[in-house]
Coordinates of C-alpha atoms in Angstrom, one line a residue:
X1 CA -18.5 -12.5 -10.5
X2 CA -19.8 -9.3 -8.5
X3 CA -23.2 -8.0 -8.0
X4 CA -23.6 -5.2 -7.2
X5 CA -26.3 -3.0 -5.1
X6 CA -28.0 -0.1 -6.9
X7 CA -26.7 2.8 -4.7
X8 CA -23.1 4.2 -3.5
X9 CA -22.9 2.0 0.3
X10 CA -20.5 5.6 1.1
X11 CA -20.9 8.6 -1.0
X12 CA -17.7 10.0 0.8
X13 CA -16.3 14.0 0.2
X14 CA -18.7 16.0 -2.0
X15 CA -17.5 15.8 -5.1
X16 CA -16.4 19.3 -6.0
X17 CA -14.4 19.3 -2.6
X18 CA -12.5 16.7 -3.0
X19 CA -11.5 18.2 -6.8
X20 CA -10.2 21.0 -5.4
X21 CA -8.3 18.9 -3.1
X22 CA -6.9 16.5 -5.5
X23 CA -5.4 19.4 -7.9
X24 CA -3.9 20.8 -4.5
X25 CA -2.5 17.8 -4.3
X26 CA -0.9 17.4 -7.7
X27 CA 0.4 20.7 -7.3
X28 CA 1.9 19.4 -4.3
X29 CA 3.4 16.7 -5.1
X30 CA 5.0 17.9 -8.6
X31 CA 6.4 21.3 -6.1
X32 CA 6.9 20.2 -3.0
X33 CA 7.4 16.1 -2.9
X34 CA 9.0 15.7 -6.0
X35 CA 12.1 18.6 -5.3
X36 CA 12.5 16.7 -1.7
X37 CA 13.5 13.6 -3.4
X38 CA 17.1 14.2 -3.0
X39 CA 17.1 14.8 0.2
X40 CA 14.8 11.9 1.2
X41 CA 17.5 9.5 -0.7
X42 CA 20.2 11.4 1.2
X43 CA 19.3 10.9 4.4
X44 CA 16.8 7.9 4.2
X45 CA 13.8 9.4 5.6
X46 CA 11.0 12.0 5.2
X47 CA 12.1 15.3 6.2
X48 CA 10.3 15.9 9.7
X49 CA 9.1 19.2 7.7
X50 CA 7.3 17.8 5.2
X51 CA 5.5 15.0 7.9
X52 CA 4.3 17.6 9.0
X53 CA 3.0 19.1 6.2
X54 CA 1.3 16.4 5.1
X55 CA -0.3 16.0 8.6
X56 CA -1.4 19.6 8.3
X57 CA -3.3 18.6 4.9
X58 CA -5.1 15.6 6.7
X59 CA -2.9 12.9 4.2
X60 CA -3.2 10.8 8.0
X61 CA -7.2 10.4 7.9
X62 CA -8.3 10.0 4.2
X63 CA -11.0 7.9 4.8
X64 CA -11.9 8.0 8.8
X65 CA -15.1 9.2 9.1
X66 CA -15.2 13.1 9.9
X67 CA -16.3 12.3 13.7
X68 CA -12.9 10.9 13.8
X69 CA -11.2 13.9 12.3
X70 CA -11.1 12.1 9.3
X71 CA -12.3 13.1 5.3
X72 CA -14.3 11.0 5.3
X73 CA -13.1 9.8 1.8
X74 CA -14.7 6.8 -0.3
X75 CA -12.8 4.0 -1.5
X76 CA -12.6 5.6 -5.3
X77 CA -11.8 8.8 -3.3
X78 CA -8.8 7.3 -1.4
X79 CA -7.1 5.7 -4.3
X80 CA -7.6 8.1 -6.6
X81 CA -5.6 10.1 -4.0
X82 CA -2.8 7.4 -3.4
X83 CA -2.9 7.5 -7.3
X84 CA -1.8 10.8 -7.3
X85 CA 0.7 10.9 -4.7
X86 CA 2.4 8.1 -5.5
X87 CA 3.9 10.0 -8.4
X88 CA 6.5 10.8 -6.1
X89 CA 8.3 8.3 -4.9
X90 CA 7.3 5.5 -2.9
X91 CA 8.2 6.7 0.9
X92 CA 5.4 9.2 0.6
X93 CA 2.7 6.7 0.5
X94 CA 3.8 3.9 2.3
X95 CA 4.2 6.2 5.4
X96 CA 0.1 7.1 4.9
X97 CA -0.9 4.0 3.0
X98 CA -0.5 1.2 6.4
X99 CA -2.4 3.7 8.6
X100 CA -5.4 4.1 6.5
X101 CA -5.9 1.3 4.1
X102 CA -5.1 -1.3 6.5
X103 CA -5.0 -0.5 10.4
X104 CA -7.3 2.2 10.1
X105 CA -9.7 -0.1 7.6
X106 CA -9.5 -2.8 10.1
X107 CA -10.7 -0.7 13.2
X108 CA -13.3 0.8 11.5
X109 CA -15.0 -2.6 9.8
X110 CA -14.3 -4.7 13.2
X111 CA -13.4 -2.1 15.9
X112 CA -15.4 -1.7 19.0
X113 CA -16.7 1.7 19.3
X114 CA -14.2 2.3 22.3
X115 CA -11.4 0.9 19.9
X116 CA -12.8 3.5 17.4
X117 CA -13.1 6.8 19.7
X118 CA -9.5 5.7 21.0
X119 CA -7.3 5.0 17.9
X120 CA -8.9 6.9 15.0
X121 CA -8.1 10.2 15.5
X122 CA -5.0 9.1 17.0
X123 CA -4.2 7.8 14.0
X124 CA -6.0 10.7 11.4
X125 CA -3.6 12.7 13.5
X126 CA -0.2 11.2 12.3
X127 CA 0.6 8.8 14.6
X128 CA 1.7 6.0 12.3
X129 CA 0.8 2.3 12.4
X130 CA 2.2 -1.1 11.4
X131 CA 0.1 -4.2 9.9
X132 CA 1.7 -7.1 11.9
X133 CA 0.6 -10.3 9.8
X134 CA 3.8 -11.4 8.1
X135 CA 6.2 -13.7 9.8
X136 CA 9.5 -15.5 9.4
X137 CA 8.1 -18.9 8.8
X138 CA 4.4 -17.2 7.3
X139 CA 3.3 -14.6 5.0
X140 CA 0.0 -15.3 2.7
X141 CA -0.4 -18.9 4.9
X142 CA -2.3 -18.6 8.4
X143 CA -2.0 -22.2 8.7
X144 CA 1.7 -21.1 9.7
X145 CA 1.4 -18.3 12.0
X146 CA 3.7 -18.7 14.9
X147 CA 2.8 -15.4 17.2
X148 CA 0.2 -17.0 20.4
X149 CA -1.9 -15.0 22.5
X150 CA -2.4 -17.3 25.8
X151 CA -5.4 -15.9 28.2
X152 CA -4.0 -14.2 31.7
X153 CA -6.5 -13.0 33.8
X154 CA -8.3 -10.5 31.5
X155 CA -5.9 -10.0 29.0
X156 CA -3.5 -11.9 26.7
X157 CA 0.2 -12.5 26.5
X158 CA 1.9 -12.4 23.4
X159 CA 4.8 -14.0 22.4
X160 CA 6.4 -14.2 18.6
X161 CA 7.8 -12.2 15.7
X162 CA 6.4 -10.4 12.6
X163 CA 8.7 -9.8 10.2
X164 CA 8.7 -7.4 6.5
X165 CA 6.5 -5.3 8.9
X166 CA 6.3 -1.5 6.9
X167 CA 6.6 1.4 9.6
X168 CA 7.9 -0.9 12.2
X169 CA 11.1 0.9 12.9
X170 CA 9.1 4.3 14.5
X171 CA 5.3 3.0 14.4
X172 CA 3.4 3.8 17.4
X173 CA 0.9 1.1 17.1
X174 CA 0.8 -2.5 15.1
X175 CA -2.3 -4.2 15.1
X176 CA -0.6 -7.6 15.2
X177 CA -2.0 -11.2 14.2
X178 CA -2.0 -14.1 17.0
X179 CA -3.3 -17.5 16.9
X180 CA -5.8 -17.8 19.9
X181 CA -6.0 -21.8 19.3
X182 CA -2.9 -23.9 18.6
X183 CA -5.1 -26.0 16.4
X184 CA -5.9 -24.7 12.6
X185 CA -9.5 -24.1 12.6
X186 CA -12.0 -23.6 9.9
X187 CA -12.4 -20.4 8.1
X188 CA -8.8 -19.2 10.0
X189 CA -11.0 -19.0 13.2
X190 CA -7.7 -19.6 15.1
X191 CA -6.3 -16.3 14.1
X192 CA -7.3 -13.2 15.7
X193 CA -6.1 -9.5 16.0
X194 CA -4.5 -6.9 18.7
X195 CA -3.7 -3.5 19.1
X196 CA -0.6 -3.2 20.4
X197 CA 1.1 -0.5 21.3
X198 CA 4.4 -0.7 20.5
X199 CA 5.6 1.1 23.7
X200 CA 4.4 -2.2 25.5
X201 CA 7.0 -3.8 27.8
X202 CA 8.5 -6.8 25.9
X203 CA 8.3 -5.4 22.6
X204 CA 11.1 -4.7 20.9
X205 CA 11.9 -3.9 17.2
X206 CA 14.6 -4.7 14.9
X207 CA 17.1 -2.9 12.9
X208 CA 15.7 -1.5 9.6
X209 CA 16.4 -3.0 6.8
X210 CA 18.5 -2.7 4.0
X211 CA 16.5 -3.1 1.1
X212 CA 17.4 -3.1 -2.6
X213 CA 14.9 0.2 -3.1
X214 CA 12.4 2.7 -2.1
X215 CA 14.6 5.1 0.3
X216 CA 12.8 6.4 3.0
X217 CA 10.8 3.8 3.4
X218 CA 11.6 1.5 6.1
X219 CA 10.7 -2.0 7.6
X220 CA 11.9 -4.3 10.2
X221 CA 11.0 -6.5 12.9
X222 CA 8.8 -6.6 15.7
X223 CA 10.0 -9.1 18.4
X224 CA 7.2 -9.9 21.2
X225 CA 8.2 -11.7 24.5
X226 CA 6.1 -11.9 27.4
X227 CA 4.1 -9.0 26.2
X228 CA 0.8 -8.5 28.4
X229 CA -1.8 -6.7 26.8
X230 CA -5.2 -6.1 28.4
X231 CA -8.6 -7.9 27.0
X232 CA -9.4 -4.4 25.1
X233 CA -7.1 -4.7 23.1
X234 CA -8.6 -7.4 20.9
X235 CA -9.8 -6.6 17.9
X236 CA -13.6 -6.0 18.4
X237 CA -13.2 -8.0 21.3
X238 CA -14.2 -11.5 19.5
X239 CA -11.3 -14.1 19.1
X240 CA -11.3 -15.5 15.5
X241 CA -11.6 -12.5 13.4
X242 CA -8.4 -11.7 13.0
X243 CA -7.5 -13.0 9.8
X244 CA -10.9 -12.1 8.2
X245 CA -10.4 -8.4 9.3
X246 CA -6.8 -9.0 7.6
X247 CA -7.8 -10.1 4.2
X248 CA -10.8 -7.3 4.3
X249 CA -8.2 -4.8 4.7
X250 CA -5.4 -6.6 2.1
X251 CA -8.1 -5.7 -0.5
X252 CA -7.8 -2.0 0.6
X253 CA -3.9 -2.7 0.6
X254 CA -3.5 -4.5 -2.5
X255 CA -6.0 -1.2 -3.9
X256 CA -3.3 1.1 -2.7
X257 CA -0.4 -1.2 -4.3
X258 CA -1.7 -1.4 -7.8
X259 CA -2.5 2.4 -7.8
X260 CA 0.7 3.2 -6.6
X261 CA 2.7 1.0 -9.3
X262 CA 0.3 2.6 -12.3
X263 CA 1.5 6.2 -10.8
X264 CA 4.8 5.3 -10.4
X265 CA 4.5 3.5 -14.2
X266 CA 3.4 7.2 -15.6
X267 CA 6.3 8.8 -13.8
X268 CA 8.6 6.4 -15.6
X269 CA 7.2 6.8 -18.7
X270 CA 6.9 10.5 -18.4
X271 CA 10.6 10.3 -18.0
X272 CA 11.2 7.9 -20.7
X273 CA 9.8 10.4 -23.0
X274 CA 11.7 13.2 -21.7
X275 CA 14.8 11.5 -22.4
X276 CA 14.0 10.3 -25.3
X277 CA 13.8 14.1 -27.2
X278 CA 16.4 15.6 -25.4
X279 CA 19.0 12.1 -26.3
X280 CA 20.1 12.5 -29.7
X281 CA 22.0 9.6 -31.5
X282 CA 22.3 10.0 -35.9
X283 CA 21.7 14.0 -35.4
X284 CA 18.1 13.5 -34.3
X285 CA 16.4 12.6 -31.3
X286 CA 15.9 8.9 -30.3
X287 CA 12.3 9.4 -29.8
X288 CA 12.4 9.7 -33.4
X289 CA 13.6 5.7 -33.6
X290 CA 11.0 3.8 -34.1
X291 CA 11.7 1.4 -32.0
X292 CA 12.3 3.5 -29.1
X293 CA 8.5 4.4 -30.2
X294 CA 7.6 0.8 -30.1
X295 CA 8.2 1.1 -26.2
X296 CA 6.7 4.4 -25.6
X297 CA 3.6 2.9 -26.8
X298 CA 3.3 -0.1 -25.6
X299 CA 3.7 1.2 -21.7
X300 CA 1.0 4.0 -22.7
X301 CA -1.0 0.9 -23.3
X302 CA -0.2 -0.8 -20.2
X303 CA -0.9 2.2 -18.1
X304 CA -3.7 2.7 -19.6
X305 CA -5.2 -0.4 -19.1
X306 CA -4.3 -0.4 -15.1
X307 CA -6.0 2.5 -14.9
X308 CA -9.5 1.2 -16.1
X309 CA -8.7 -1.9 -13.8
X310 CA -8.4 0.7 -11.2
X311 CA -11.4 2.5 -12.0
X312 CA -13.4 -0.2 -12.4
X313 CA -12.4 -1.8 -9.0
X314 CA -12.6 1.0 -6.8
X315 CA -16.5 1.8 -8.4
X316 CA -17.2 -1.6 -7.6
X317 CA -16.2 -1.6 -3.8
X318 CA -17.9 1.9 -3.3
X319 CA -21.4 0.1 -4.8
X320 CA -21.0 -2.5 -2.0
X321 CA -19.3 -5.3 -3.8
X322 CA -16.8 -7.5 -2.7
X323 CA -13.9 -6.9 -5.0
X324 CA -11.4 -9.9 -4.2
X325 CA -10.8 -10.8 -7.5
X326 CA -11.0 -7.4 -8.5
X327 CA -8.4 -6.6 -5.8
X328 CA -6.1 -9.1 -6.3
X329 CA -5.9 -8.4 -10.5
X330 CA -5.5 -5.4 -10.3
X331 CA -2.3 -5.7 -8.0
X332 CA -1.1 -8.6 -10.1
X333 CA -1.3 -6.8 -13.3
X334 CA -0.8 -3.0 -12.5
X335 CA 2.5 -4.3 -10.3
X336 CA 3.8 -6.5 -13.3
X337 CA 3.1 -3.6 -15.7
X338 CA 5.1 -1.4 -13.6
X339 CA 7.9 -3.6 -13.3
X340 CA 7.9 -3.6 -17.6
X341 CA 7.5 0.1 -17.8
X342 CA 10.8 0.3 -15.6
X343 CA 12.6 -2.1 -17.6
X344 CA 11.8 -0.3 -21.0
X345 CA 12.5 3.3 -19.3
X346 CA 16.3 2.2 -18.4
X347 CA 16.1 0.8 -22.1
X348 CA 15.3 3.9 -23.5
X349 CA 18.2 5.5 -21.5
X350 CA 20.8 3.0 -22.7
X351 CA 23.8 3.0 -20.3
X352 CA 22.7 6.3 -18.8
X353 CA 20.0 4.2 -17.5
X354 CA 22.3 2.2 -15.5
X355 CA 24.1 4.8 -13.9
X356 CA 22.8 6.4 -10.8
X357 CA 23.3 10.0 -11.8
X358 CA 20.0 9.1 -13.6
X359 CA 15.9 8.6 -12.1
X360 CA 16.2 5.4 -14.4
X361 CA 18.4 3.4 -12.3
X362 CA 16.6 4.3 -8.7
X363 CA 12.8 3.2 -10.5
X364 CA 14.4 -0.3 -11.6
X365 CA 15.3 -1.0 -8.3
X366 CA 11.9 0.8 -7.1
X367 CA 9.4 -1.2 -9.0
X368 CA 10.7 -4.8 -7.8
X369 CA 9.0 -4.7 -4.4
X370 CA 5.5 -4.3 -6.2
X371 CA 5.3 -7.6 -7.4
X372 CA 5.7 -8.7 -3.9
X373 CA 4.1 -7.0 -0.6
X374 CA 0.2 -7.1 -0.1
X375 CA 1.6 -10.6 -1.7
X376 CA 3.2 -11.8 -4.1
X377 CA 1.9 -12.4 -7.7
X378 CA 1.5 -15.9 -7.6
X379 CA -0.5 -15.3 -4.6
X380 CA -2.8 -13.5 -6.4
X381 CA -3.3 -15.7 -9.3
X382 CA -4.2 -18.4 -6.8
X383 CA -6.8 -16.4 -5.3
X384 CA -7.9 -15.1 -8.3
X385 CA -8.5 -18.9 -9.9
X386 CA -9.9 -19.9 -6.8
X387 CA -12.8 -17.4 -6.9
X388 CA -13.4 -17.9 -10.5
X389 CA -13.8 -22.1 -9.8
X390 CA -15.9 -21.1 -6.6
X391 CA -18.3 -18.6 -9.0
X392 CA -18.2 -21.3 -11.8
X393 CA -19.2 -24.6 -9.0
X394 CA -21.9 -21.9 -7.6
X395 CA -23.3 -21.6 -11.3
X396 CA -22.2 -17.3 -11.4
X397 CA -21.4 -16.0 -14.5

């Protein structure tokens, strides 16, 4: 179990400024976001209008400090925000969400300050990143990583290939995982981290991926061969950090996963409900049925309760705490929530839900990937149980 310091470690936007913001951004998303759905489906990618537009509105630098031509956000702040963009559907964070909860949180915890003065505003600009940890024989296991950096000179070479990696199809920069020891070493000492620009002779990128949902969203490979970067470009420029600066910034990811499942739950339901007055079956609307009620409720419940997860988390990690369990239950539960919520709003919608002419069908396929990336859920109920028997054999409680 947490403890947790007395005072806020980063108070973050004042308060009443980032209020205003946040109802500009609902408005936002409801009128702008949510009308360009179509055409993000249609053509499999955000308009080049409105990635732009959310440039302009700084959606790129949430939580980089202002120096940086960031907001300067919190962590309670930043999710809240994801929270309420991910409303809309998933492309629209998952274009913002790599840059900032996990590239841009791994420069600024490990980053040297040269790393910091040259890729943060960069990347508060727009310029998008990729997270370069999964591969094809590894994911959640570091023991299996396969990418090497070998020493030359003053730099490294890297050779290998990530794999799943979001962005990678038109991300400028991946900061990309490599074992600087062949041997496993305690506390994943052999894994360290690289920015690598992904203009960098001998990398090349794969085809995007077909994937069952989440249009507009894209992921793919990044193959490196022979690819010379200089000794500036690792992370903080310490070997052996690497997968420590990962898992710091998979609790910011998994954040940003659960509180874009418990939006993307409320949008469901919210549709659910819609149906369910304007559907009449017996002369009266179904949402009359009590059993169509039954459902209603029970993912107003749900969504409820990922909420105060949520709430709860993101207070503790703006006090200072470590939040891994936090983290990691919040993602399992909000993401299997979402997947039920899903599943009951095609219910609601009968055969209509299973027809594409309908929102029902597209948020079935949608919701699946939750319970997966920022991994899986039977990742996180292994690290959940393993903190709770490390906090029980250290006598916390």
């Amino acid at each position: 179990m947490s403890t947790a310091p007395s005072a806020t470690v980063n108070p973050g936007m004042d308060p009443e400024v980032f209020a205003q913001f946040l109802e500009q951004l609902q408005r936002y998303v409801r009128e702008r976001l949510i009308p360009a759905e179509a055409q993000v489906i249609a053509g499999d990618a955000i308009p080049e209008d409105l990635l732009a537009e959310m440039r302009e509105m700084g959606l790129f630098g949430l939580t980089m400090p202002e120096e940086y031509g960031g907001a300067g956000m919190n962590i309670s702040q930043y999710i809240e925000t994801i929270h309420a963009i991910s409303y809309a559907m998933p492309a629209f964070r998952s274009i913002i969400s790599i840059n900032i909860g996990m590239v841009c949180s791994a420069i600024k915890n490990a980053g040297t300050a040269e790393q910091k003065a040259e890729w943060l505003p960069r990347l508060a600009a727009g310029e998008i990143a990729a997270f370069g940890l999964t591969e094809p024989g590894s994911g959640s296991d570091s023991a299996g990583l396969a990418t090497m950096a070998v020493r030359s000179g003053n730099g490294y070479v890297l050779n290998g290939t990530k794999r799943y990696i979001t962005n990678a199809p038109y991300a400028k920069v991946g900061l990309i995982m490599a074992r600087t020891s062949k041997e496993n070493l305690p506390r994943n000492a052999h894994v360290s981290a690289f920015l690598v620009p992904l203009d960098t002779p001998g990398v090349t990128r794969g085809k995007s991926d077909k994937k069952m949902g989440q249009q507009g969203s894209h992921i793919g490979d990044i193959i490196l061969e022979d690819v010379y970067v200089p000794g500036e470009a690792l992370l903080g420029s310490e070997e052996g950090r690497g997968f420590a600066t990962a898992m710091q910034s998979l609790d910011n990811g998994r954040l940003s996963v659960g509180a874009a499942a418990t939006a993307q739950a409320r949008r469901f339901l919210d549709t659910a409900i819609r149906y369910a007055n304007e559907r009449k079956a017996f002369g009266e609307p179904i949402a009359q049925f009590q059993l169509i009620q039954a459902m209603l409720a029970d993912s107003q419940a749900e969504i409820y309760a990922a909420q105060c997860m949520m709430r709860d988390a993101i207070a503790k990690a703006d006090s200072g705490q470590k939040i891994l369990m936090e983290a990691a239950a919040f993602k399992m539960f909000a993401s299997e929530m979402c997947g039920r919520v899903a599943d009951r709003c095609v219910q609601i919608h009968g055969g209509a839900g299973y027809l594409a002419e309908y929102e029902a069908e597209r948020f079935f396929r949608d919701a699946r990937i939750y319970r997966i990336y920022e991994g899986t859920t039977q990742i996180m109920q292994l690290v959940i149980a393993k903190q709770m028997l490390k906090d029980f054999a250290a006598g916390v409680g």
